[in-house]
Amino acid sequence: MSDSSRDTAQGAGWGTAERGDYKRLMPQHVEKLSWLNPKTLWAARNGVLASWFGDPTGGTRSRWVAQREAAGAPADKVIRRADPDRFSFMVIGDTGEGDDPQYAVVPGFLKVSQGTNFAVITSDVIYPVGSADDYATKFFRPYQDYQAPIYAIPGNHDWYEDLGAFMRVFCADAPPLTPEPAPRPLSRAWLRSLLWHRPRATDGQHLDDARKLRSAQAQQAVQPGPYWAVDAGPVRIIGIDTGLLGTIDAEQGAWLREVSKGPRPKILITGSPLFVDGEHHPCTIEGGNGTVDDIVRDPDHHYVAAIGGDIHNYQRYPVQVGGRTIQYVVSGGGGAFMHATHTIPRIDIADVTEKDFRCYPLRGDSLAFYSRLYGRRLRLGRFFTLTEDEAMAVIAERLGIPPTRTPGGPVRVTRRTRIVAGLLGAGGRTSRFRLPVRKIYTQWFSPGSATYSPPFFKQFLRLDVTPEAIRLRCYAATGNRAQEIEPPVEDEVTIPLV
């Protein structure tokens, strides 16, 4: 087994390692997506508009679902597969930026996924706005050699063009929705409609050509809508659509309660993780109908895990609920820019402590990554750049924990390293006074343009299911050759089913 980031700096992808050959999979010309570009931010404005003038997602989703049922999709939205009691599937999240970090995941993903029955994308299939024109290079091309079906749940970016492209690709080429009646003049909905981003009339003209890249019969999958359940072997996998603002509508909430009934073990797949960054986000069901986590925690529903995307890293919280353990997982490191982990404070939530918590990249590697990134941007390289050992040491000091990885030699935490760690929002033992800095950093500075040289700190999951247990493994993809040849396991847990 190859070294992981918990073993060595080389296992994390640092150093002068040989670069991987993922670039041979990429198109010759790649448009590098930057979230610091005003044009990109303006195109992705619908989330802000929804928060200001009301979220239309629930109504639009309901119309999509009604259209699919009228076309013959099952009313219970359950995909009934013929998988045996022992089978495997992949989970990958927040994939579609279409540049180096996304394609760097592909070689390891293809190697680890051999023999799996299907894959699930947890959120944000396509960036920045879910356009059908982007599916060729951001979905069909990178996964053309994965010889099994791929199911998906949409993320907020897939909703920025009212989910039309997503429905065409994953839901039997669903036809466009008929327009809603014009809103009342000067109403909030009217104001929203004036600024609402919509797809171009010519969007998706080449989609049929793109589909040829995944045209084998073994690769085909048709799902009943943006939310669904899959019965596979001994488990039921339930995917929910949290729309633009991370909630679900009352209609979807009622469906979720219904498909969650019964003794069959269940895994939730969601675009909005329920535990993330040391916080609990139970996911509201509109109409005062409780939360998604209420349903997950109900012992009669037999959930064993809840896996969410949206946040571009890996985190795992084993939460004790009524004498059993539910694994709450964040898995959104499938290709988009890396969300920092060094901003996560010392974990103490729902009886989960630092001893139980896992994340990738390690906080020290995240801090070293961002110190290099902003050292270049601010032209403060020598002052701002921290070595991997310096970053690991200052994180250990701030959190009051031993270094996760043994440093290569003696490391002294200096005033400079403390200043840099503080400016970059590194977490501490308590977040009472550091929380505003951390929030400002993660919301305004972290989501910048991706870097285009390894290590990228991407990840994906493989789940091996038997009647007795699920073996969940998180694999790393750095963009370096060593991790392409033998993707390291960054975390592993066995989830009992009986």
PDB file of N, CA and C in Angstrom, residues 20 24 192 230 238 279 291 323 327 484:
ATOM      1  N   GLY A  20       1.761  13.408 -12.834  1.00  0.00           N
ATOM      2  CA  GLY A  20       0.957  12.388 -13.469  1.00  0.00           C
ATOM      3  C   GLY A  20       0.728  12.695 -14.939  1.00  0.00           C
ATOM      4  N   ARG A  24      -3.059  14.003 -20.606  1.00  0.00           N
ATOM      5  CA  ARG A  24      -3.351  13.365 -21.897  1.00  0.00           C
ATOM      6  C   ARG A  24      -4.843  13.114 -22.063  1.00  0.00           C
ATOM      7  N   ARG A 192     -37.087  39.481  -9.229  1.00  0.00           N
ATOM      8  CA  ARG A 192     -36.147  38.379  -9.418  1.00  0.00           C
ATOM      9  C   ARG A 192     -36.049  37.995 -10.894  1.00  0.00           C
ATOM     10  N   VAL A 230     -32.146   4.366  -4.811  1.00  0.00           N
ATOM     11  CA  VAL A 230     -31.614   3.201  -5.520  1.00  0.00           C
ATOM     12  C   VAL A 230     -31.625   2.016  -4.562  1.00  0.00           C
ATOM     13  N   ILE A 238     -30.373   6.823  -0.969  1.00  0.00           N
ATOM     14  CA  ILE A 238     -31.381   7.857  -1.213  1.00  0.00           C
ATOM     15  C   ILE A 238     -30.687   9.175  -1.502  1.00  0.00           C
ATOM     16  N   GLU A 279     -19.631  22.053  12.447  1.00  0.00           N
ATOM     17  CA  GLU A 279     -20.968  22.583  12.692  1.00  0.00           C
ATOM     18  C   GLU A 279     -22.022  21.586  12.222  1.00  0.00           C
ATOM     19  N   THR A 291     -36.590  18.535   9.835  1.00  0.00           N
ATOM     20  CA  THR A 291     -35.328  18.589   9.101  1.00  0.00           C
ATOM     21  C   THR A 291     -35.000  17.229   8.507  1.00  0.00           C
ATOM     22  N   GLY A 323     -27.382   4.751  20.737  1.00  0.00           N
ATOM     23  CA  GLY A 323     -26.684   3.487  20.852  1.00  0.00           C
ATOM     24  C   GLY A 323     -26.147   2.943  19.545  1.00  0.00           C
ATOM     25  N   GLN A 327     -22.400   7.537  10.311  1.00  0.00           N
ATOM     26  CA  GLN A 327     -21.229   8.187   9.733  1.00  0.00           C
ATOM     27  C   GLN A 327     -21.690   9.356   8.860  1.00  0.00           C
ATOM     28  N   GLU A 484      -1.304   8.412  -8.835  1.00  0.00           N
ATOM     29  CA  GLU A 484      -2.074   7.855  -9.942  1.00  0.00           C
ATOM     30  C   GLU A 484      -1.898   6.346 -10.014  1.00  0.00           C
TER      31      GLU A 484
END
